[in-house]
Tab-separated table of C-alpha atoms and ligand atoms in Angstrom:
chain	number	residue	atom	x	y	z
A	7	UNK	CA	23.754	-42.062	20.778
A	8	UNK	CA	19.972	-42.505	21.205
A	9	UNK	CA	18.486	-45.367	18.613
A	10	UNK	CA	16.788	-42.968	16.399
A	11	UNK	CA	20.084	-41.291	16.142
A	12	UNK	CA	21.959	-44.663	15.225
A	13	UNK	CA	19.696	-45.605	12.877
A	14	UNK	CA	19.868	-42.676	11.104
A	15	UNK	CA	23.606	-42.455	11.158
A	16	UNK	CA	24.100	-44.077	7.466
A	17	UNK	CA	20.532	-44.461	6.755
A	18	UNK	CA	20.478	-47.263	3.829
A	19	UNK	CA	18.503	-47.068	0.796
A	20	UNK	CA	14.784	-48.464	0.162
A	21	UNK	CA	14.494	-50.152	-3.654
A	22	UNK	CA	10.670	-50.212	-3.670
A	23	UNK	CA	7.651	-51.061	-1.079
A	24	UNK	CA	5.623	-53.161	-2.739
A	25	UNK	CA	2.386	-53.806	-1.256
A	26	UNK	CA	-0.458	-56.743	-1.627
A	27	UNK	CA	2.117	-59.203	-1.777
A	28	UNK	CA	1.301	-62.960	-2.004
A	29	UNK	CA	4.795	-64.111	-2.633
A	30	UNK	CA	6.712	-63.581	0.016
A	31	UNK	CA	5.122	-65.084	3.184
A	32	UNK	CA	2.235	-65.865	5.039
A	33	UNK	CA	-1.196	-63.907	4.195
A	34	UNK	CA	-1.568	-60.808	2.623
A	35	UNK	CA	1.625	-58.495	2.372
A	36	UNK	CA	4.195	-55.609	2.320
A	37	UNK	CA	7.799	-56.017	1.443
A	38	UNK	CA	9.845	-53.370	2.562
A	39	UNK	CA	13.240	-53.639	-0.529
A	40	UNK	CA	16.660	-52.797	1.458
A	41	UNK	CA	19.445	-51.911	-1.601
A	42	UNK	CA	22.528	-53.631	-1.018
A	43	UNK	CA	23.829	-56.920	-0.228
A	44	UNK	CA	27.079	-58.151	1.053
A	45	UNK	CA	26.719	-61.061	-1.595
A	46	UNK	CA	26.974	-60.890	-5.092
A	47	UNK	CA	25.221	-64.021	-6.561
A	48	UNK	CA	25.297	-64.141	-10.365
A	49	UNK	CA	21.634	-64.889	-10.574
A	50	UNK	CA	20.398	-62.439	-8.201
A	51	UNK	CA	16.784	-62.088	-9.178
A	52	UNK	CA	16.731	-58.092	-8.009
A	53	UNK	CA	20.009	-57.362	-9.752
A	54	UNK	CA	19.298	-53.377	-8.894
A	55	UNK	CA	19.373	-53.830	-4.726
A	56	UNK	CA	23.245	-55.713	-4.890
A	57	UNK	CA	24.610	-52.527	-4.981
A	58	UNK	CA	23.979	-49.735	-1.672
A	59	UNK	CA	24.338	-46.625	-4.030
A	60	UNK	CA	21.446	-44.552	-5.939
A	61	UNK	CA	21.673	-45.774	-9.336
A	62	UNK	CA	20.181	-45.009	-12.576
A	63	UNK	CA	18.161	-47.454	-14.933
A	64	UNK	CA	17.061	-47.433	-18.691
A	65	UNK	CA	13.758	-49.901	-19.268
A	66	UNK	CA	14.457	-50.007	-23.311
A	67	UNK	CA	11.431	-51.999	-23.788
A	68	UNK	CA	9.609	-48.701	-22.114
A	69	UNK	CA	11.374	-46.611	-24.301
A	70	UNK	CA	9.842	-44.906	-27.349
A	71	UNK	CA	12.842	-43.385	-28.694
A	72	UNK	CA	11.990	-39.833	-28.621
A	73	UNK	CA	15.101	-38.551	-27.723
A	74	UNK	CA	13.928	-35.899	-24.756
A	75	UNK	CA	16.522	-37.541	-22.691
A	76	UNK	CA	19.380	-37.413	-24.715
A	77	UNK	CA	18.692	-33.491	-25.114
A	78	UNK	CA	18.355	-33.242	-21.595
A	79	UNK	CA	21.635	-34.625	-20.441
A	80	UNK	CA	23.287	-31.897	-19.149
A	81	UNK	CA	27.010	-34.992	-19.682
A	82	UNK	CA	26.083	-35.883	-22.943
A	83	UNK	CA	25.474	-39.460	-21.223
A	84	UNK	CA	22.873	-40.857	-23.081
A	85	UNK	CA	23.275	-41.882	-26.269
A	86	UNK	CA	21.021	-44.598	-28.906
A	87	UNK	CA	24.803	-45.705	-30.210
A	88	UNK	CA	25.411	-46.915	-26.666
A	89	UNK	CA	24.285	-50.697	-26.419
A	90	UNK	CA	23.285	-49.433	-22.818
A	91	UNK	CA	21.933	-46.428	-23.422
A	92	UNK	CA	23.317	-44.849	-20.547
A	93	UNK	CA	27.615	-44.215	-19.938
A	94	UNK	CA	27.642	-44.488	-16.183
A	95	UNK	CA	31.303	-43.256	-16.738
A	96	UNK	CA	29.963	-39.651	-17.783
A	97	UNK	CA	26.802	-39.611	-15.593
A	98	UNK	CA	26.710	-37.915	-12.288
A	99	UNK	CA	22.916	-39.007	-11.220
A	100	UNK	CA	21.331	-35.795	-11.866
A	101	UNK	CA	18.041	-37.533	-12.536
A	102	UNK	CA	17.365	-34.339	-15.256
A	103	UNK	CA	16.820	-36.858	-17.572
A	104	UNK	CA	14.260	-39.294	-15.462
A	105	UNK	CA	12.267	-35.844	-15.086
A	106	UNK	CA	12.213	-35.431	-18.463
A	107	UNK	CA	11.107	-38.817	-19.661
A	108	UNK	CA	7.687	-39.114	-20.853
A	109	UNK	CA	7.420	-43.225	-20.218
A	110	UNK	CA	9.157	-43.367	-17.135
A	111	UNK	CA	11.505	-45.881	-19.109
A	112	UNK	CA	14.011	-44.172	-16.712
A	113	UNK	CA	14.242	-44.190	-13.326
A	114	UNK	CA	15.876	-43.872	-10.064
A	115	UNK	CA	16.686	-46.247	-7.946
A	116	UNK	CA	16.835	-46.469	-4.612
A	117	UNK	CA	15.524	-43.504	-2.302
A	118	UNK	CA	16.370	-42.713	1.175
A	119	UNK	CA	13.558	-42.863	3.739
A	120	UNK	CA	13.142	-42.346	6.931
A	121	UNK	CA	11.416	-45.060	8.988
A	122	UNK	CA	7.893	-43.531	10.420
A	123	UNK	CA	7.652	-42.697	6.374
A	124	UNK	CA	8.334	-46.363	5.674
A	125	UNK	CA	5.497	-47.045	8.920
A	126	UNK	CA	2.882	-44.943	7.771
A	127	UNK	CA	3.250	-46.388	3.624
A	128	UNK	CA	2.684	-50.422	5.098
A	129	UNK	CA	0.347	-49.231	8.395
A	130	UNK	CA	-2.615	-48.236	5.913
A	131	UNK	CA	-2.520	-52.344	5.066
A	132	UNK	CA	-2.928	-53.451	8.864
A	133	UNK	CA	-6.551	-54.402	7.825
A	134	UNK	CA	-5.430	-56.520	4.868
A	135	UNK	CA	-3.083	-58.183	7.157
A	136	UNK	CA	-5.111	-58.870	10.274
A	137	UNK	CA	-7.724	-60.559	8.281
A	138	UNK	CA	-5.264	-62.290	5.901
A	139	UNK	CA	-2.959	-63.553	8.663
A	140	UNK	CA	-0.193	-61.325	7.077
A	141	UNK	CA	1.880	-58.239	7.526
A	142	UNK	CA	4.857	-57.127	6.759
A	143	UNK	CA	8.870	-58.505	4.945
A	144	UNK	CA	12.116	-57.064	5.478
A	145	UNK	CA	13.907	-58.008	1.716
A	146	UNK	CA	16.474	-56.758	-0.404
A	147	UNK	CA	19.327	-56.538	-0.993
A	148	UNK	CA	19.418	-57.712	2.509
A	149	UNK	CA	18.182	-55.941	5.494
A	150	UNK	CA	20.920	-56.588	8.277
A	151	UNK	CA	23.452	-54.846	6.464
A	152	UNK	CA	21.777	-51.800	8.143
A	153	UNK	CA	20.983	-53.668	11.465
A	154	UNK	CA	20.540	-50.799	13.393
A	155	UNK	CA	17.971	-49.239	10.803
A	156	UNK	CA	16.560	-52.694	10.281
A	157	UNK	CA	16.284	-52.673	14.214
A	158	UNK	CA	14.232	-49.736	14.642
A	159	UNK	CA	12.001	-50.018	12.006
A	160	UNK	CA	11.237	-53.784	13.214
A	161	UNK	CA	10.943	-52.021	16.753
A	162	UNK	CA	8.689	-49.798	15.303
A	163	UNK	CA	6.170	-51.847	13.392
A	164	UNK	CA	6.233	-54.307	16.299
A	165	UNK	CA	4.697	-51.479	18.205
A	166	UNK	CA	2.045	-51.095	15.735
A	167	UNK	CA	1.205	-54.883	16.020
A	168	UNK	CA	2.073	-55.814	12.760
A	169	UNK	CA	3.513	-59.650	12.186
A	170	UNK	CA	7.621	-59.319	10.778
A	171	UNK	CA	9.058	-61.747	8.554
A	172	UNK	CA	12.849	-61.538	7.729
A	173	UNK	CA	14.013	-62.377	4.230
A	174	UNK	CA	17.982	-62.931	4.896
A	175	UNK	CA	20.840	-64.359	2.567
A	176	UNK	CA	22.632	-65.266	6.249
A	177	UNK	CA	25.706	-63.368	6.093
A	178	UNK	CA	25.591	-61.183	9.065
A	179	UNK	CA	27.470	-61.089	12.486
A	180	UNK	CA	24.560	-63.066	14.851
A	181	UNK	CA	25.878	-61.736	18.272
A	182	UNK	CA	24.714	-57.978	16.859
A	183	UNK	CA	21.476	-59.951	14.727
A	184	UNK	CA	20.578	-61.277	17.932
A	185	UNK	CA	21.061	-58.207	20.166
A	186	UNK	CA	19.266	-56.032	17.492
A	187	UNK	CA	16.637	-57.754	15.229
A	188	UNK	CA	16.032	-60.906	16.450
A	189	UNK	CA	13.775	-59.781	19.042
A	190	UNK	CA	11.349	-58.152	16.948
A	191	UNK	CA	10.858	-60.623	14.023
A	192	UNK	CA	8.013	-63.124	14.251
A	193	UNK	CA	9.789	-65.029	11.200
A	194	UNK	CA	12.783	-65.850	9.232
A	195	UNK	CA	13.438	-67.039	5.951
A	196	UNK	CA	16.970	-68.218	5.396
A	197	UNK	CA	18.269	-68.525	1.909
A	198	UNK	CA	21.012	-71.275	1.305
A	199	UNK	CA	22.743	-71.450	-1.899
A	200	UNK	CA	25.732	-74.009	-1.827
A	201	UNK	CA	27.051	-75.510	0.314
A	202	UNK	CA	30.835	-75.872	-1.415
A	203	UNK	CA	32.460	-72.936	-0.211
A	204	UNK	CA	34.810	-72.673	-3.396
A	205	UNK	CA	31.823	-72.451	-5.593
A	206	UNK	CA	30.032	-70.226	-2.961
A	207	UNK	CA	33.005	-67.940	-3.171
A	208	UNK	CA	32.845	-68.027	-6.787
A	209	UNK	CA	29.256	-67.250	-7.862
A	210	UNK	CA	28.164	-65.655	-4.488
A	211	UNK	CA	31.447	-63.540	-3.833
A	212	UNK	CA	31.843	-64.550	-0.218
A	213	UNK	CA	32.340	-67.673	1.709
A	214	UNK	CA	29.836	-69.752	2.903
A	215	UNK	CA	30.727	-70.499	6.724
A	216	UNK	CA	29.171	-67.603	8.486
A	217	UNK	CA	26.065	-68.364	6.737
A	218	UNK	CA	25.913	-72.081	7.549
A	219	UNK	CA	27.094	-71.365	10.975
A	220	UNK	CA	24.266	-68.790	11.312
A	221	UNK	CA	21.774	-70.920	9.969
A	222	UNK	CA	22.240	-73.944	12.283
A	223	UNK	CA	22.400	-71.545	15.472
A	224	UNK	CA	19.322	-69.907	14.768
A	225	UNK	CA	17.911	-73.465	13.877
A	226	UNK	CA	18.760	-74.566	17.468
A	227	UNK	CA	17.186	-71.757	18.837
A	228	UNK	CA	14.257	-72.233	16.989
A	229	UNK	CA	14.047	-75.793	18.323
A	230	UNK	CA	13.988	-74.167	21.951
A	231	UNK	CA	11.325	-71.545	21.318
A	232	UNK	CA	12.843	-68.993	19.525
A	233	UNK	CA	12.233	-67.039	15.509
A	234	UNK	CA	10.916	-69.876	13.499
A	235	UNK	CA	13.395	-70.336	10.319
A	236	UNK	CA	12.348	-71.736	6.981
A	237	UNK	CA	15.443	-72.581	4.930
A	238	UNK	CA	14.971	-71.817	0.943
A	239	UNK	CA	16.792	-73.202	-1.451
A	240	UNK	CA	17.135	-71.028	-4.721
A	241	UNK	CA	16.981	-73.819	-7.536
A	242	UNK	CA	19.773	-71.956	-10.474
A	243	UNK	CA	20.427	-74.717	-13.211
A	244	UNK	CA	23.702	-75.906	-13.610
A	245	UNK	CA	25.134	-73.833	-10.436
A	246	UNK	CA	22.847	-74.711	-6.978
A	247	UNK	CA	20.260	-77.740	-8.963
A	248	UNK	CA	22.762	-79.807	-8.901
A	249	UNK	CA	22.542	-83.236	-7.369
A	250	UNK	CA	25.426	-82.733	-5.590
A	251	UNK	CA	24.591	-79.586	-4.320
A	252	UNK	CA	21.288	-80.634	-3.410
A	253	UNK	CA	22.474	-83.805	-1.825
A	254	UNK	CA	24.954	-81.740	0.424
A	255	UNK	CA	22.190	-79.141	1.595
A	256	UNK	CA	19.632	-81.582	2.288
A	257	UNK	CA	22.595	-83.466	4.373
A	258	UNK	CA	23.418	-79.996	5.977
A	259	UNK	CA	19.767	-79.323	7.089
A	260	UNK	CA	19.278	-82.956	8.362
A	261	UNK	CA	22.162	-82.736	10.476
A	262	UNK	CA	20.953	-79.596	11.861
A	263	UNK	CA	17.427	-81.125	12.502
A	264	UNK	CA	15.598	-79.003	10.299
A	265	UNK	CA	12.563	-80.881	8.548
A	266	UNK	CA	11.237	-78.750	5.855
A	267	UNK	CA	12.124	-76.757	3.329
A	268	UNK	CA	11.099	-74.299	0.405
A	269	UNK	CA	12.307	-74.848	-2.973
A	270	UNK	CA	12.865	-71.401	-5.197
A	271	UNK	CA	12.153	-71.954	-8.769
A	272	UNK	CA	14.671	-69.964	-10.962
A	273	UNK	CA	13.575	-67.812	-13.318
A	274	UNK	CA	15.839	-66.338	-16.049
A	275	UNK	CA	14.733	-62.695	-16.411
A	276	UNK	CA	17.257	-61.407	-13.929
A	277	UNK	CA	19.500	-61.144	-17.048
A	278	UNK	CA	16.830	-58.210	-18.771
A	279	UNK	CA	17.274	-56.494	-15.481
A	280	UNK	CA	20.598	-56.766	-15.629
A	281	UNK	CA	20.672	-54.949	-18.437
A	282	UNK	CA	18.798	-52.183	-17.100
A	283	UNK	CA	21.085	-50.987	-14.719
A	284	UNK	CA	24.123	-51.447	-16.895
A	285	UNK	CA	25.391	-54.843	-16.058
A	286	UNK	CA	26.538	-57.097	-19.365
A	287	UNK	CA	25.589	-61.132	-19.378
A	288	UNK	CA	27.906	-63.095	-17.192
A	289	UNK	CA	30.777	-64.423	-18.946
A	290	UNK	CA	31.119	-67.148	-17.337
A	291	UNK	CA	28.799	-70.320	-15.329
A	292	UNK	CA	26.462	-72.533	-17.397
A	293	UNK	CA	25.125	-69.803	-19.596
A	294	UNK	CA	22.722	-71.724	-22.119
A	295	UNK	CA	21.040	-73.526	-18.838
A	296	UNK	CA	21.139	-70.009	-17.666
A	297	UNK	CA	18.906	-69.151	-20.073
A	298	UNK	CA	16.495	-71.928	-19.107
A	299	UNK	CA	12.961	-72.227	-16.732
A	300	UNK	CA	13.760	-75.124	-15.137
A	301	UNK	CA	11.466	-78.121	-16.282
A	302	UNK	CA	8.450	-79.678	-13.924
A	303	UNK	CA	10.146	-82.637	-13.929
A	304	UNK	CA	13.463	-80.990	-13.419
A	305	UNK	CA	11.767	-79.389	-10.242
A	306	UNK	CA	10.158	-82.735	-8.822
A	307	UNK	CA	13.696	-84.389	-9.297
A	308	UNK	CA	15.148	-81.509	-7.139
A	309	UNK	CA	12.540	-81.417	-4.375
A	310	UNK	CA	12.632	-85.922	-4.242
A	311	UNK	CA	16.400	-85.200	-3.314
A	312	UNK	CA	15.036	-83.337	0.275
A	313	UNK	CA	11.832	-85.374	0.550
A	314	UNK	CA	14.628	-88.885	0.694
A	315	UNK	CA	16.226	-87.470	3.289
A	316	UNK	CA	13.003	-86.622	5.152
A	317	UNK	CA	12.466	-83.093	4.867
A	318	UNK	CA	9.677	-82.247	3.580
A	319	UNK	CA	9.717	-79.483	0.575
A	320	UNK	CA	7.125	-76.567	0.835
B	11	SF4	S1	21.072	-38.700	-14.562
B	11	SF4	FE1	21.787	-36.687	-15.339
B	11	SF4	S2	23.894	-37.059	-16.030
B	11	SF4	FE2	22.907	-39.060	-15.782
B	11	SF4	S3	22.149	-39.572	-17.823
B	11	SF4	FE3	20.462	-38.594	-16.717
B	11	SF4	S4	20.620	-36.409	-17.213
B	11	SF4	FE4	22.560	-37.354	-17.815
B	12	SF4	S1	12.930	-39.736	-22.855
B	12	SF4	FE1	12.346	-41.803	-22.166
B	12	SF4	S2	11.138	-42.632	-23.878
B	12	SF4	FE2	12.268	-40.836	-24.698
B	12	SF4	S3	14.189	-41.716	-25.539
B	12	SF4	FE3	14.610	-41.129	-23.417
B	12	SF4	S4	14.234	-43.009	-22.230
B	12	SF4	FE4	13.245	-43.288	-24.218
């Protein structure tokens, strides 16, 4: 099977290019949105790429109430009794409805593409980021759960001389990163979230070990030429700001000789997206703190925990 061929084997599918990005590495950007992720952390600030599957979401606060949906629905789906709007139960993803909505408070998500589509959308940037020092990120959901798709379009805008940066939650198999990807990203960004594997288990649905194992082998080959890695640190209150969580990730990245670090600040409207696609408040974790930006202080306290240990926060 030729790589074109294996990439387009189970094709997965793109949440959203988003272009002129400032966020989410050096310079001037495009972030290419992967949908799915082989974690499922409560506080996942793009609640609609966790899951690989088209889905359908309902923006009430877009939403004018004028019912063209509701006659639309060939199921009898939607209904204003429903706290959700939508009953996924009944719906078969016909999208009549997203047609027929006048405010786009409806939408699909998640749309297959096929990769010199996905080329040509972030090539008409190149200008932006030549002169910025940008280009383009691989995000999600996370992009190496469709290495070999991931692969080829890396491969592909490579070719076109754009710069790659990698936006990974770490849970992949490396010898098949490192065969596939690794040789066409320029940078990585490796998120770390705790470093207990009980509580990883619990709030990110999956151990921890293959993540920290990846992290510090990529760190040493970093240290002998290789990707660059920053490792982030998403700061959730009450679950990963904790002083003993910090204190054990700062420990972690010492001992694996890393000596900086980027701090995430949490914000708490990942529970209104939630809602969009369907998905009630957790039931469970520290739910008032949950509800919480964390405070400049709280923040300072968090990053003096890394800066102690000499790693500096960026
Ligand atoms: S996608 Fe189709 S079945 Fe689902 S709510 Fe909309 S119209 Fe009804
Ligand atoms: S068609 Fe759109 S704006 Fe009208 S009720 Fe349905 S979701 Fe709301």
């Amino acid at each position: 099977m030729n790589a074109s061929a294996r990439a387009n084997s189970h094709p997965p599918l793109i949440l959203e290019i988003k272009g002129n990005s400032l966020d989410d590495g050096p310079g001037i950007r495009s972030v290419v949105f992967f949908k799915g992720c082989p974690l499922a952390c409560l506080w996942c600030h793009n609640p609609e790429s966790k899951r690989p599957g088209t889905e359908i979401g309902h923006d009430a606060t877009a939403c004018i109430g004028c019912g063209t949906c509701i006659e639309s629905c060939p199921r009898g789906a939607l209904s204003r009794d429903n706290p959700f709007f939508i009953d996924r139960a009944k719906c078969n993803l016909c999208f009549d409805c997203v047609e027929a909505c006048p405010t786009a408070a409806l939408r699909r998500i998640g749309t297959p593409m096929a990769i010199p589509d996905i080329v040509a959308a972030v090539s008409r940037d190149k200008p932006f980021y030549d002169s910025s020092g940008g280009g383009v990120t691989l995000s999600g959901g996370e992009p190496t759960r469709a290495m070999d798709f991931a692969a080829e379009l890396a491969q592909a805008l490579k070719k076109a001389g754009i710069h790659i940066l990698l936006e990974t939650c770490g849970a992949f198999r490396l010898q098949a990163f490192k065969q596939m990807l690794y040789p066409f990203v320029d940078l990585i960004y490796f998120d770390l979230k705790l470093m207990d594997d009980r509580a990883h288990q619990h709030y990110c649905g999956a151990a921890n070990k293959i993540i920290l194992d990846n992290f510090s082998q990529l760190h040493q080959s970093a240290a002998l030429g290789g990707v660059p890695i920053l490792p982030r640190i998403p700061l959730i209150p009450g679950i990963t700001a904790t002083p003993a969580n910090l204190g054990a990730t700062a420990a972690f990245l010492k001992r694996c000789g890393a000596d900086r670090a980027q701090l995430l600040p949490y914000h708490p409207l990942w529970q209104a997206k939630n809602r969009t696609i369907g998905m009630p408040p957790p039931a469970d974790g520290p739910t008032a703190a949950l509800g919480q930006w964390l405070s400049p202080q709280a923040l300072s306290e968090c990053a003096a925990v890394f800066t102690r240990e000499g790693i500096a926060v960026c």
